[in-house]
Structure formats: structure tokens, C-alpha cells
């Protein structure tokens, strides 16, 4: 698909999500992949899942950048320093590409990316298992402990895979720390988790010492052999090439899950904004000429726990989604429609229409209306250049609600030099869970467009109802739509 002339004058474009992730970055990165020479991921790890459609096939990658499908054209894909890498998963993805006959000859892995160990996966899972009501609903991929160990200086880097003695010493130290942490939990639960298939079915478990250091090192040296051809000083490479050839920066998760700017503490452990992405790629924000922020066309989803003021069906939806799966849902909500009087049913029908099930964990994503207070907050650390995706999901809706502000319903809350009081109207969300739990959304209701968007490839041909909603959102937030995606295929894209 031909990109508009605007892209001819650009050398650096970033794509991040301004919501809770899962906004369809994969399609946009894939689309812009033909424009770029170098595609870089800078944050997150195997918690992400990019679904890429190519003709009738679908590919789900967790670590490899979405631009890998352009490898055959000589494009370079980089996994940058800000990511967390579980080498087992990366090795599996590389093997999968090879089996499919898809090349990854130009893949580079940052020597200073963070290395996930079985200890960190175990701590993530054990911590969540014991957290009760306080659990975050993580993906169980060891993301938080890997970033945490980096910050407290007991983490490992990818380069350690290339130096056996150093690897051994660092694994040993990390195991010693992890054993001290895990010793405070129920030993039977720890044992059960260490024997999960995800952790090699007990391959790293030691009945007396909890972890078998030799087994970890042995396996990790094997991974190191597979990954060695890809390990590079990518920071130096990116800095040498910035400004010389076209680079695309691929975000992971979303601003509302950012450890710095998200709905704390229900967040992931990296900075998912364009700032975090640029740094995790080896640069800084000033290198990015066009920062595209993605939102879903007039709705929103969230996976895992945490406040979600505009959720269809509120708490009932959150509770259902925390333990349901697609099959159960099909059975229990067989007749639900997107125009259902019952909100919970409406949310389920939207989930089905948008295929909103986690690419990584298969969990049902909680669904809700587009939330402008949260968007205004996200825009503070992003830019106003927006990509709207998945608009076709709302084709059958009789009406579409947009949350324009909240009424605060909680106890007086000191926020720096302000006090938020019962009944206050909030136009910009305060990203703290203790506030968001008590925010009641106020909605503007619009008629839906009630027709297919198929075949529309010019902004002016979009239904009037859709343009009215978009105009409202633009006026109320200052966003500047650049790309509008009306379906999963590359061709179903409008450049504005
Ligand atoms: P973690 O990143 O596995 O530690 O999970 C922390 C929170 O981020 C949980 O609520 C996850 O559901 C959420 N999360 C992590 N990765 C993604 C993603 O790719 N899409 C949506 N939510 C995610």
C-alpha cells in the first residue's frame, strides 16, 4: 500500500498506544514496515503479543518486532536495550520463523537488553498467586521482577549469555536473592509453580535448594548459542544510523499501563510512552519526528486488574473477565448483541465483534467506552498525532457513548496542592487507582453509523455519524487523526 507524501520527508516515526494496549499496533507497524529500513522495539517483553495478518494467515509474536515480515526485503529488526527477554521464547519464535520459511537474517538483539531468568518468572507467579485482592493480573512472564532486578542491580543482561563464568556468578547471586524472597511464601505453592510447564516442567527446580543453578546456566548457555548471531551493540548501531535512514519505533503495551504515567499500581513495569520507547531503542524523544499514538475507534479495552471507569457492566464485567474464557463466554452469553439493554451483555458482544481476547494469555479483554479524561492524560506524555483503529467493530451499534468527564465520588483526596472532593468534575484523569476507582463517567451519546466501512478509502467518504463523533473527540482533546483503520487488512486504511 502506498503511503502519503508526508512520509517521504520523515526519517523517524514511532508508534505507541495511548490506551491500555491491544489497539492494533501490529497492523500499523506492519504497514509502515514497508516505509522503514530499520524497525526497533524498545520496551516490554513476552507480555506483549502482536497479531499480524498476512493474507489468510495469522502470526502472533511476543518478542520479535512486528516488522520481521519485511526481513526478506532487507529490513533490519532490532530488539532494543529497554526490553526484557526470556530467551526460551525468543529462541522458539526464531525457530518458528525458520520452520515457516520466513527469514530473520537481519534481526539484532541488544547486548544490554534485560535477561529474564526462571527465578523472575517464579517470583512474578508466586507474588500474584498470594496477592489476593491486590493482584495486578500480570501475564506471568516475569516482567516486573526482571525490570525490578535491573533497577536494584541484580539483573542480568543478554550479553551475559556469551560469558559462561560471568553468567554462572550472576545466576548464582540472583538465585540467592530469589530464594530469600520466595522462602517467605508457601513452599508447596512455590514448588508447584516451579514445576509448571511454562518453567520447563521442573527443569530448574531443586528439591533442597529450590533452584538448580547448574541447570539454569546449562540451558541459558544453549540459548546463548542460538542467540549469539543476533546479539549486537544496537545502541551504537541505532545512533550511527539515526538521521541517515528511515527508522520505525514499535511500542508495546500502552501509556495507561506505563510504570511512569499509567494507572498505578495496575501497570506494567516499563515506560510504554514514546519517551520510554525512544530511550529503550537507544535514543531520546527528540530524535522522533512523528510520534503516532494509537487509540481504538471509540472504544477501549483493558486486560488484568485495575480501574476502568467506562467498562461495560462495571464490576460484574471485571469479575467475569478475570476467570472466563472464550468458550465459556460463547455458552453463557449466546444471545448477547452490541445493542443489548444489558450493559454486561453489550460488553461481551463488543469483545466478540472485536475479537478482544489476549494474544499472549487468551484472557477476555474487559471492554468499555472511549474515555476522554484518560486520553487527555495520555496525551500529556504523547503527541496529538493519532491513529484510530478497529472502527469497523462498532458498525452495528445503534448508539455510541463517549465519556467526556468524570464526577469524583470518593473521599476528599489530596493531590499535591489540590484537594479533589465529592462531586468534583474531572476532565483530565488522575492516573492513581485510588482516585479512578471512584470516578463516575459522564457520557455524550451519538447515533451509530450502522453500515459497513468496507471499501471506504477516503476520509470524506466515511459516514457522517462517524465524522461527527470524531469531530467531537478532536474538539474536546485536540487530537489530530493521521491514519484511520477500518479493518484488519492493509488495504482497509485511510491516511488523513
Ligand atoms: P505484566 O506486564 O505481565 O507485569 O502485567 C502488568 C499489567 O499489564 C497486567 O494488567 C497485564 O494484563 C497488563 N499487560 C501487560 N502486557 C499487556 C499487553 O500487551 N496488552 C494489554 N495488557 C498488558
Coordinates of C-alpha atoms and ligand atoms in Angstrom, one line a residue:
X1 CA 0.0 0.0 0.0
X2 CA 1.4 3.4 -0.9
X3 CA 2.0 5.8 1.9
X4 CA 1.2 9.5 1.5
X5 CA 3.9 12.0 0.5
X6 CA 4.2 13.2 4.2
X7 CA 6.3 10.1 4.9
X8 CA 8.8 10.9 2.2
X9 CA 10.2 13.7 4.3
X10 CA 10.4 11.7 7.5
X11 CA 13.3 9.6 8.9
X12 CA 11.9 8.6 12.4
X13 CA 8.4 7.5 13.2
X14 CA 7.2 6.0 16.5
X15 CA 4.0 4.0 17.1
X16 CA 2.8 3.7 20.6
X17 CA -0.6 3.1 22.2
X18 CA -2.4 5.7 24.2
X19 CA -4.8 3.3 25.9
X20 CA -4.3 0.0 27.8
X21 CA -2.5 -1.8 24.9
X22 CA -4.0 -4.1 22.3
X23 CA -5.0 -1.2 20.0
X24 CA -3.8 -2.9 16.8
X25 CA -0.2 -1.7 16.7
X26 CA 0.9 -4.8 14.8
X27 CA -1.1 -3.8 11.7
X28 CA 0.2 -0.2 11.7
X29 CA 3.8 -1.3 12.3
X30 CA 3.5 -3.8 9.5
X31 CA 2.0 -1.2 7.2
X32 CA 4.8 1.3 8.0
X33 CA 7.4 -1.5 7.8
X34 CA 7.5 -1.1 4.1
X35 CA 8.5 2.5 4.5
X36 CA 11.2 1.9 7.1
X37 CA 14.7 0.5 6.7
X38 CA 15.1 -0.2 10.4
X39 CA 12.4 -1.3 12.9
X40 CA 13.1 -1.1 16.6
X41 CA 11.3 -2.4 19.7
X42 CA 12.3 -0.6 22.8
X43 CA 10.2 -1.7 25.7
X44 CA 8.3 -4.7 27.2
X45 CA 8.9 -8.3 26.6
X46 CA 6.9 -11.5 26.2
X47 CA 3.9 -9.8 27.9
X48 CA 3.2 -8.3 24.5
X49 CA 1.6 -10.1 21.7
X50 CA 1.4 -8.8 18.1
X51 CA -1.1 -10.5 15.9
X52 CA -0.1 -10.0 12.3
X53 CA -2.4 -11.0 9.4
X54 CA -0.9 -11.7 6.0
X55 CA -3.5 -12.9 3.6
X56 CA -5.3 -15.8 5.3
X57 CA -2.5 -16.5 7.9
X58 CA -2.2 -15.0 11.3
X59 CA 1.1 -14.8 13.2
X60 CA 1.5 -14.0 16.9
X61 CA 4.8 -12.8 18.1
X62 CA 5.7 -11.8 21.6
X63 CA 9.3 -10.6 21.4
X64 CA 10.3 -10.4 17.7
X65 CA 9.3 -7.0 16.3
X66 CA 6.2 -6.9 14.0
X67 CA 8.4 -5.7 11.2
X68 CA 10.1 -9.1 10.9
X69 CA 7.8 -10.0 7.9
X70 CA 9.8 -7.4 6.0
X71 CA 13.2 -9.2 6.7
X72 CA 13.2 -10.7 3.2
X73 CA 13.3 -7.1 1.8
X74 CA 16.5 -6.4 3.7
X75 CA 14.8 -4.6 6.6
X76 CA 16.6 -4.6 9.9
X77 CA 14.6 -5.5 13.0
X78 CA 16.1 -4.6 16.4
X79 CA 15.1 -5.7 19.9
X80 CA 16.4 -2.7 21.9
X81 CA 18.1 -2.2 25.3
X82 CA 14.8 -1.3 27.1
X83 CA 13.2 -4.7 26.6
X84 CA 13.1 -7.8 28.8
X85 CA 14.0 -11.0 27.0
X86 CA 13.0 -14.5 28.0
X87 CA 15.5 -16.4 25.8
X88 CA 13.3 -19.5 25.6
X89 CA 10.5 -17.6 24.0
X90 CA 12.8 -15.7 21.7
X91 CA 14.5 -19.0 20.6
X92 CA 11.1 -20.5 20.0
X93 CA 10.0 -17.5 17.8
X94 CA 13.2 -17.7 15.8
X95 CA 12.7 -21.5 15.3
X96 CA 9.0 -20.8 14.3
X97 CA 10.1 -18.3 11.7
X98 CA 12.7 -20.7 10.3
X99 CA 10.1 -23.5 10.1
X100 CA 7.7 -21.2 8.2
X101 CA 10.5 -20.4 5.8
X102 CA 10.4 -16.7 6.9
X103 CA 13.9 -15.2 7.1
X104 CA 15.2 -13.4 10.2
X105 CA 18.7 -12.6 8.7
X106 CA 18.6 -9.0 9.8
X107 CA 17.4 -9.4 13.3
X108 CA 19.5 -7.8 16.0
X109 CA 19.2 -8.2 19.8
X110 CA 20.6 -5.6 22.1
X111 CA 23.5 -6.9 24.2
X112 CA 22.3 -4.7 27.1
X113 CA 18.6 -5.8 26.9
X114 CA 17.4 -7.4 30.2
X115 CA 17.6 -11.2 30.5
X116 CA 14.7 -12.9 32.2
X117 CA 15.6 -15.9 34.4
X118 CA 13.3 -18.6 35.7
X119 CA 13.7 -17.0 39.2
X120 CA 11.9 -13.9 37.9
X121 CA 9.1 -15.8 36.3
X122 CA 8.6 -17.7 39.5
X123 CA 8.6 -14.6 41.6
X124 CA 6.0 -13.0 39.3
X125 CA 3.7 -16.0 39.5
X126 CA 4.2 -16.7 43.2
X127 CA 3.6 -13.0 44.1
X128 CA 0.4 -12.8 42.0
X129 CA -0.8 -16.1 43.5
X130 CA -0.5 -14.7 47.0
X131 CA -1.6 -11.2 46.4
X132 CA -5.4 -11.9 46.7
X133 CA -7.4 -8.7 46.0
X134 CA -4.2 -6.7 45.5
X135 CA -3.1 -8.7 42.5
X136 CA -2.3 -6.9 39.3
X137 CA -3.3 -9.6 36.9
X138 CA 0.1 -9.8 35.3
X139 CA 0.8 -12.0 32.3
X140 CA 3.1 -14.2 34.4
X141 CA 6.1 -13.7 32.1
X142 CA 8.4 -12.4 34.8
X143 CA 8.3 -8.8 33.5
X144 CA 8.1 -7.0 36.8
X145 CA 10.8 -8.9 38.6
X146 CA 13.1 -8.7 35.6
X147 CA 12.8 -4.9 35.4
X148 CA 12.9 -4.8 39.2
X149 CA 16.2 -6.8 39.4
X150 CA 17.7 -4.4 36.8
X151 CA 16.8 -1.4 39.0
X152 CA 18.2 -3.0 42.2
X153 CA 21.3 -4.1 40.3
X154 CA 21.0 -7.8 40.5
X155 CA 19.6 -8.3 37.0
X156 CA 21.4 -10.0 34.0
X157 CA 21.9 -8.6 30.5
X158 CA 21.7 -10.5 27.2
X159 CA 25.5 -10.2 26.9
X160 CA 25.9 -12.4 29.9
X161 CA 24.8 -15.3 27.8
X162 CA 28.1 -15.0 25.9
X163 CA 30.4 -15.3 29.0
X164 CA 29.9 -18.5 30.9
X165 CA 31.7 -17.6 34.1
X166 CA 30.0 -14.3 34.4
X167 CA 26.7 -15.9 33.7
X168 CA 27.2 -18.5 36.4
X169 CA 28.2 -15.9 39.0
X170 CA 25.3 -13.7 38.2
X171 CA 22.7 -16.5 38.1
X172 CA 24.0 -17.7 41.4
X173 CA 23.6 -14.3 43.0
X174 CA 20.2 -13.8 41.5
X175 CA 19.1 -17.3 42.7
X176 CA 20.3 -16.5 46.3
X177 CA 18.3 -13.3 46.3
X178 CA 15.2 -15.0 44.8
X179 CA 15.4 -17.9 47.3
X180 CA 15.3 -15.4 50.2
X181 CA 12.2 -13.8 48.7
X182 CA 10.4 -17.0 47.9
X183 CA 11.2 -18.5 51.3
X184 CA 8.5 -16.3 52.7
X185 CA 5.8 -18.0 50.6
X186 CA 4.0 -21.3 51.0
X187 CA 6.7 -23.9 49.9
X188 CA 4.1 -26.1 48.2
X189 CA 2.9 -23.3 46.1
X190 CA 6.5 -22.3 45.1
X191 CA 7.2 -26.0 44.2
X192 CA 4.0 -26.2 42.1
X193 CA 4.9 -23.1 40.2
X194 CA 8.5 -24.2 39.6
X195 CA 7.0 -27.4 38.1
X196 CA 4.7 -25.6 35.7
X197 CA 5.1 -26.3 32.0
X198 CA 6.0 -22.7 31.4
X199 CA 9.0 -23.1 33.7
X200 CA 10.2 -26.3 31.9
X201 CA 8.1 -28.7 34.0
X202 CA 10.5 -28.5 36.9
X203 CA 13.7 -28.4 34.9
X204 CA 15.1 -25.7 37.1
X205 CA 13.7 -27.0 40.4
X206 CA 16.0 -28.3 43.1
X207 CA 14.2 -30.2 46.0
X208 CA 16.6 -28.7 48.6
X209 CA 17.9 -25.5 47.2
X210 CA 14.7 -24.5 45.3
X211 CA 16.6 -23.6 42.1
X212 CA 19.2 -25.7 40.3
X213 CA 21.8 -23.1 39.3
X214 CA 23.7 -25.6 37.1
X215 CA 20.6 -26.5 35.2
X216 CA 19.7 -22.8 34.6
X217 CA 23.2 -22.0 33.4
X218 CA 23.4 -25.0 31.2
X219 CA 20.1 -24.2 29.5
X220 CA 20.9 -20.5 29.2
X221 CA 24.3 -21.3 27.6
X222 CA 22.3 -23.3 25.0
X223 CA 20.1 -20.3 24.4
X224 CA 23.2 -18.1 24.2
X225 CA 24.5 -20.3 21.3
X226 CA 21.3 -19.9 19.4
X227 CA 21.1 -16.1 20.0
X228 CA 24.7 -15.3 19.6
X229 CA 24.5 -14.5 15.9
X230 CA 21.9 -11.8 16.7
X231 CA 23.5 -10.1 19.7
X232 CA 24.9 -6.7 18.9
X233 CA 25.6 -3.2 20.4
X234 CA 22.3 -2.0 19.0
X235 CA 22.5 1.4 20.8
X236 CA 25.7 2.2 18.8
X237 CA 24.1 0.9 15.6
X238 CA 20.9 2.9 16.1
X239 CA 22.8 6.1 17.0
X240 CA 25.0 5.7 13.9
X241 CA 22.1 5.3 11.6
X242 CA 19.6 7.8 13.0
X243 CA 19.0 10.6 10.6
X244 CA 20.6 8.6 7.8
X245 CA 17.9 6.1 7.0
X246 CA 14.2 5.6 7.9
X247 CA 13.5 4.2 11.3
X248 CA 10.3 2.9 12.8
X249 CA 10.0 2.5 16.5
X250 CA 7.4 0.0 17.7
X251 CA 5.9 0.5 21.1
X252 CA 4.5 -2.2 23.4
X253 CA 1.5 -2.2 25.8
X254 CA 0.1 1.3 26.2
X255 CA 0.5 4.7 28.0
X256 CA -2.1 3.8 30.6
X257 CA 0.0 0.8 31.6
X258 CA 3.2 2.8 31.7
X259 CA 5.1 2.4 35.0
X260 CA 5.6 6.2 34.9
X261 CA 2.4 7.5 33.6
X262 CA -0.2 4.7 33.9
X263 CA -3.0 3.9 36.3
X264 CA -0.6 3.0 39.1
X265 CA -0.2 0.4 40.6
X266 CA -2.1 -1.5 37.9
X267 CA 0.6 -1.1 35.3
X268 CA 3.4 -3.0 33.6
X269 CA 7.0 -2.3 34.6
X270 CA 8.3 -0.3 31.6
X271 CA 7.6 3.2 30.3
X272 CA 5.3 2.4 27.4
X273 CA 5.1 6.1 26.2
X274 CA 7.1 7.4 23.3
X275 CA 9.7 8.7 25.7
X276 CA 10.3 5.2 27.1
X277 CA 10.3 3.7 23.6
X278 CA 12.9 6.2 22.3
X279 CA 15.2 5.5 25.3
X280 CA 14.7 1.8 25.1
X281 CA 15.7 1.9 21.5
X282 CA 19.0 3.8 22.3
X283 CA 17.9 7.3 21.5
X284 CA 15.8 10.0 23.1
X285 CA 12.4 11.6 22.4
X286 CA 13.9 14.5 20.4
X287 CA 15.0 12.0 17.7
X288 CA 11.4 11.1 16.9
X289 CA 9.9 13.3 14.2
X290 CA 6.4 11.8 14.1
X291 CA 5.1 10.1 17.2
X292 CA 1.8 8.3 16.3
X293 CA -0.4 7.4 19.3
X294 CA -3.0 4.7 18.7
X295 CA -6.5 4.6 20.1
X296 CA -9.3 2.2 19.2
X297 CA -12.0 3.9 17.2
X298 CA -14.4 4.9 20.0
X299 CA -13.9 2.1 22.5
X300 CA -11.3 0.8 24.9
X301 CA -10.2 -2.5 26.4
X302 CA -8.2 -3.5 29.5
X303 CA -6.6 -6.9 30.4
X304 CA -5.9 -7.7 34.0
X305 CA -7.0 -5.9 37.1
X306 CA -7.3 -2.2 37.8
X307 CA -9.7 0.7 37.5
X308 CA -11.6 1.0 34.2
X309 CA -14.3 3.7 34.7
X310 CA -16.1 3.3 31.4
X311 CA -16.3 -0.5 31.5
X312 CA -19.5 -2.1 30.1
X313 CA -21.0 -3.9 33.0
X314 CA -18.6 -2.4 35.6
X315 CA -17.5 -4.7 38.4
X316 CA -19.5 -7.6 37.0
X317 CA -17.5 -7.5 33.8
X318 CA -14.2 -7.2 35.7
X319 CA -15.0 -10.3 37.8
X320 CA -16.3 -12.3 34.8
X321 CA -13.2 -11.4 32.7
X322 CA -10.8 -12.4 35.5
X323 CA -11.8 -16.1 35.2
X324 CA -13.7 -16.5 31.9
X325 CA -12.6 -17.7 28.5
X326 CA -13.9 -17.5 25.0
X327 CA -15.7 -20.9 25.1
X328 CA -17.4 -20.2 28.4
X329 CA -18.5 -16.8 27.1
X330 CA -19.9 -18.3 24.0
X331 CA -22.0 -20.6 26.0
X332 CA -23.2 -18.2 28.7
X333 CA -23.9 -15.1 26.5
X334 CA -25.1 -16.8 23.3
X335 CA -27.7 -14.2 22.5
X336 CA -25.7 -11.0 23.5
X337 CA -25.6 -8.1 21.0
X338 CA -23.8 -4.8 20.8
X339 CA -27.2 -3.1 21.3
X340 CA -28.2 -5.2 24.3
X341 CA -30.1 -3.4 27.0
X342 CA -27.9 -5.2 29.5
X343 CA -24.5 -3.5 29.6
X344 CA -22.6 -6.6 30.6
X345 CA -24.0 -8.4 27.5
X346 CA -23.2 -5.4 25.3
X347 CA -19.6 -5.5 26.5
X348 CA -19.4 -9.2 25.8
X349 CA -20.8 -8.7 22.3
X350 CA -18.3 -6.0 21.6
X351 CA -15.5 -8.3 22.8
X352 CA -16.7 -10.9 20.3
X353 CA -17.1 -8.4 17.5
X354 CA -13.6 -7.0 18.1
X355 CA -12.0 -10.4 18.9
X356 CA -10.8 -8.9 22.1
X357 CA -9.0 -11.9 23.7
X358 CA -5.4 -11.6 24.8
X359 CA -2.9 -12.6 22.2
X360 CA -0.5 -13.7 25.0
X361 CA -2.7 -15.1 27.7
X362 CA -6.0 -15.6 25.7
X363 CA -7.8 -13.8 28.6
X364 CA -11.0 -11.9 27.7
X365 CA -10.2 -8.2 27.5
X366 CA -12.6 -6.0 29.5
X367 CA -14.4 -3.6 27.2
X368 CA -15.6 -0.1 27.7
X369 CA -16.4 3.2 26.0
X370 CA -13.7 5.6 24.9
X371 CA -12.6 7.6 27.9
X372 CA -11.5 11.2 27.1
X373 CA -10.3 12.0 30.6
X374 CA -7.8 9.1 30.4
X375 CA -7.0 10.1 26.8
X376 CA -6.3 13.7 27.8
X377 CA -3.9 12.3 30.5
X378 CA -2.2 10.0 28.0
X379 CA -1.7 12.9 25.5
X380 CA 0.4 14.7 28.2
X381 CA 3.2 12.2 27.6
X382 CA 2.5 11.6 23.9
X383 CA 1.7 13.6 20.9
X384 CA -1.6 14.6 19.2
X385 CA -0.9 12.7 16.0
X386 CA -3.4 9.8 16.3
X387 CA -4.1 6.5 14.6
X388 CA -7.7 5.3 15.0
X389 CA -8.1 1.5 14.7
X390 CA -10.8 -1.0 14.7
X391 CA -13.7 1.3 13.8
X392 CA -15.4 -1.5 11.9
X393 CA -16.0 -3.2 15.3
X394 CA -18.7 -0.6 16.1
X395 CA -20.5 -0.9 12.7
X396 CA -23.7 -2.4 14.2
X397 CA -24.0 -0.1 17.2
X398 CA -27.3 1.9 17.4
X399 CA -25.5 4.4 19.5
X400 CA -22.0 5.2 20.7
X401 CA -21.2 6.7 24.1
X402 CA -18.1 8.8 24.7
X403 CA -17.0 9.6 28.3
X404 CA -16.2 13.4 28.3
X405 CA -15.5 13.8 32.0
X406 CA -15.9 12.2 35.4
X407 CA -17.7 13.1 38.6
X408 CA -15.5 12.2 41.6
X409 CA -17.5 10.1 44.1
X410 CA -14.8 9.3 46.8
X411 CA -13.4 10.7 50.0
X412 CA -11.5 14.0 49.8
X413 CA -8.2 13.3 48.2
X414 CA -5.1 15.5 48.4
X415 CA -3.4 15.7 45.1
X416 CA -0.3 17.9 45.6
X417 CA -1.7 21.4 46.2
X418 CA -5.2 20.4 45.2
X419 CA -8.0 18.6 47.1
X420 CA -10.4 16.5 45.0
X421 CA -13.7 16.4 46.7
X422 CA -17.0 14.6 46.3
X423 CA -18.9 15.9 43.2
X424 CA -15.9 17.5 41.5
X425 CA -15.8 17.3 37.8
X426 CA -12.6 15.9 36.3
X427 CA -11.8 16.4 32.6
X428 CA -8.2 15.1 32.9
X429 CA -7.9 11.8 34.7
X430 CA -5.6 11.5 37.7
X431 CA -3.8 8.3 37.0
X432 CA -3.9 6.8 40.5
X433 CA -6.1 3.8 41.1
X434 CA -7.3 5.2 44.4
X435 CA -8.9 8.1 42.5
X436 CA -10.0 6.3 39.4
X437 CA -12.0 3.7 41.4
X438 CA -14.2 6.5 42.5
X439 CA -14.8 8.3 39.2
X440 CA -18.3 8.1 37.6
X441 CA -18.2 8.8 33.9
X442 CA -20.4 11.3 32.2
X443 CA -21.3 10.3 28.6
X444 CA -22.2 12.1 25.4
X445 CA -24.3 9.8 23.3
X446 CA -24.1 9.7 19.5
X447 CA -26.0 7.8 16.8
X448 CA -24.0 4.9 15.3
X449 CA -23.3 4.7 11.6
X450 CA -24.9 1.3 11.2
X451 CA -23.2 0.3 8.0
X452 CA -20.1 -1.4 6.8
X453 CA -17.0 0.7 6.3
X454 CA -15.7 -1.8 3.6
X455 CA -14.3 -0.2 0.5
X456 CA -14.1 3.3 2.0
X457 CA -10.6 4.7 1.4
X458 CA -11.1 8.5 1.7
X459 CA -11.8 10.5 4.8
X460 CA -14.7 12.3 3.1
X461 CA -16.4 9.1 2.3
X462 CA -16.7 8.0 6.0
X463 CA -20.3 8.0 7.3
X464 CA -21.4 11.4 8.6
X465 CA -22.2 9.9 12.0
X466 CA -18.7 8.7 12.4
X467 CA -17.2 12.0 11.4
X468 CA -19.5 13.8 13.9
X469 CA -18.1 11.6 16.7
X470 CA -14.5 12.1 15.5
X471 CA -15.0 15.8 15.3
X472 CA -16.3 15.9 18.9
X473 CA -13.3 13.9 20.1
X474 CA -10.9 16.2 18.1
X475 CA -12.5 19.3 19.6
X476 CA -12.6 18.0 23.1
X477 CA -9.0 16.6 23.2
X478 CA -7.0 18.4 20.4
X479 CA -6.1 15.1 18.6
X480 CA -5.1 15.2 15.0
X481 CA -6.0 11.9 13.2
X482 CA -3.4 10.8 10.8
X483 CA -4.4 7.3 10.0
X484 CA -7.8 5.6 10.3
X485 CA -8.0 1.9 10.1
X486 CA -11.4 0.4 9.2
X487 CA -10.4 -3.3 9.2
X488 CA -7.6 -5.7 9.8
X489 CA -6.3 -5.8 6.2
X490 CA -3.6 -3.5 5.0
X491 CA -5.9 -2.1 2.4
X492 CA -8.5 -1.1 4.9
X493 CA -6.6 2.0 5.9
X494 CA -7.2 5.7 5.3
X495 CA -4.4 8.3 5.5
X496 CA -5.8 11.7 6.6
Ligands
LIG1 P1 3.0 -7.6 33.3 O1 3.4 -6.7 32.2 O2 2.9 -9.0 32.8 O3 3.7 -7.4 34.5 O4 1.4 -7.2 33.6 C1 1.1 -6.0 34.2 C2 -0.3 -5.5 33.7 O5 -0.1 -5.1 32.3 C3 -1.4 -6.5 33.7 O6 -2.6 -5.8 33.9 C4 -1.4 -7.1 32.3 O7 -2.7 -7.6 31.9 C5 -1.1 -5.8 31.5 N1 -0.4 -6.1 30.2 C6 0.9 -6.5 30.0 N2 1.1 -6.6 28.7 C7 0.0 -6.3 28.1 C8 -0.4 -6.2 26.7 O8 0.4 -6.5 25.8 N3 -1.6 -5.8 26.4 C9 -2.5 -5.5 27.4 N4 -2.2 -5.6 28.7 C10 -1.0 -6.0 29.0

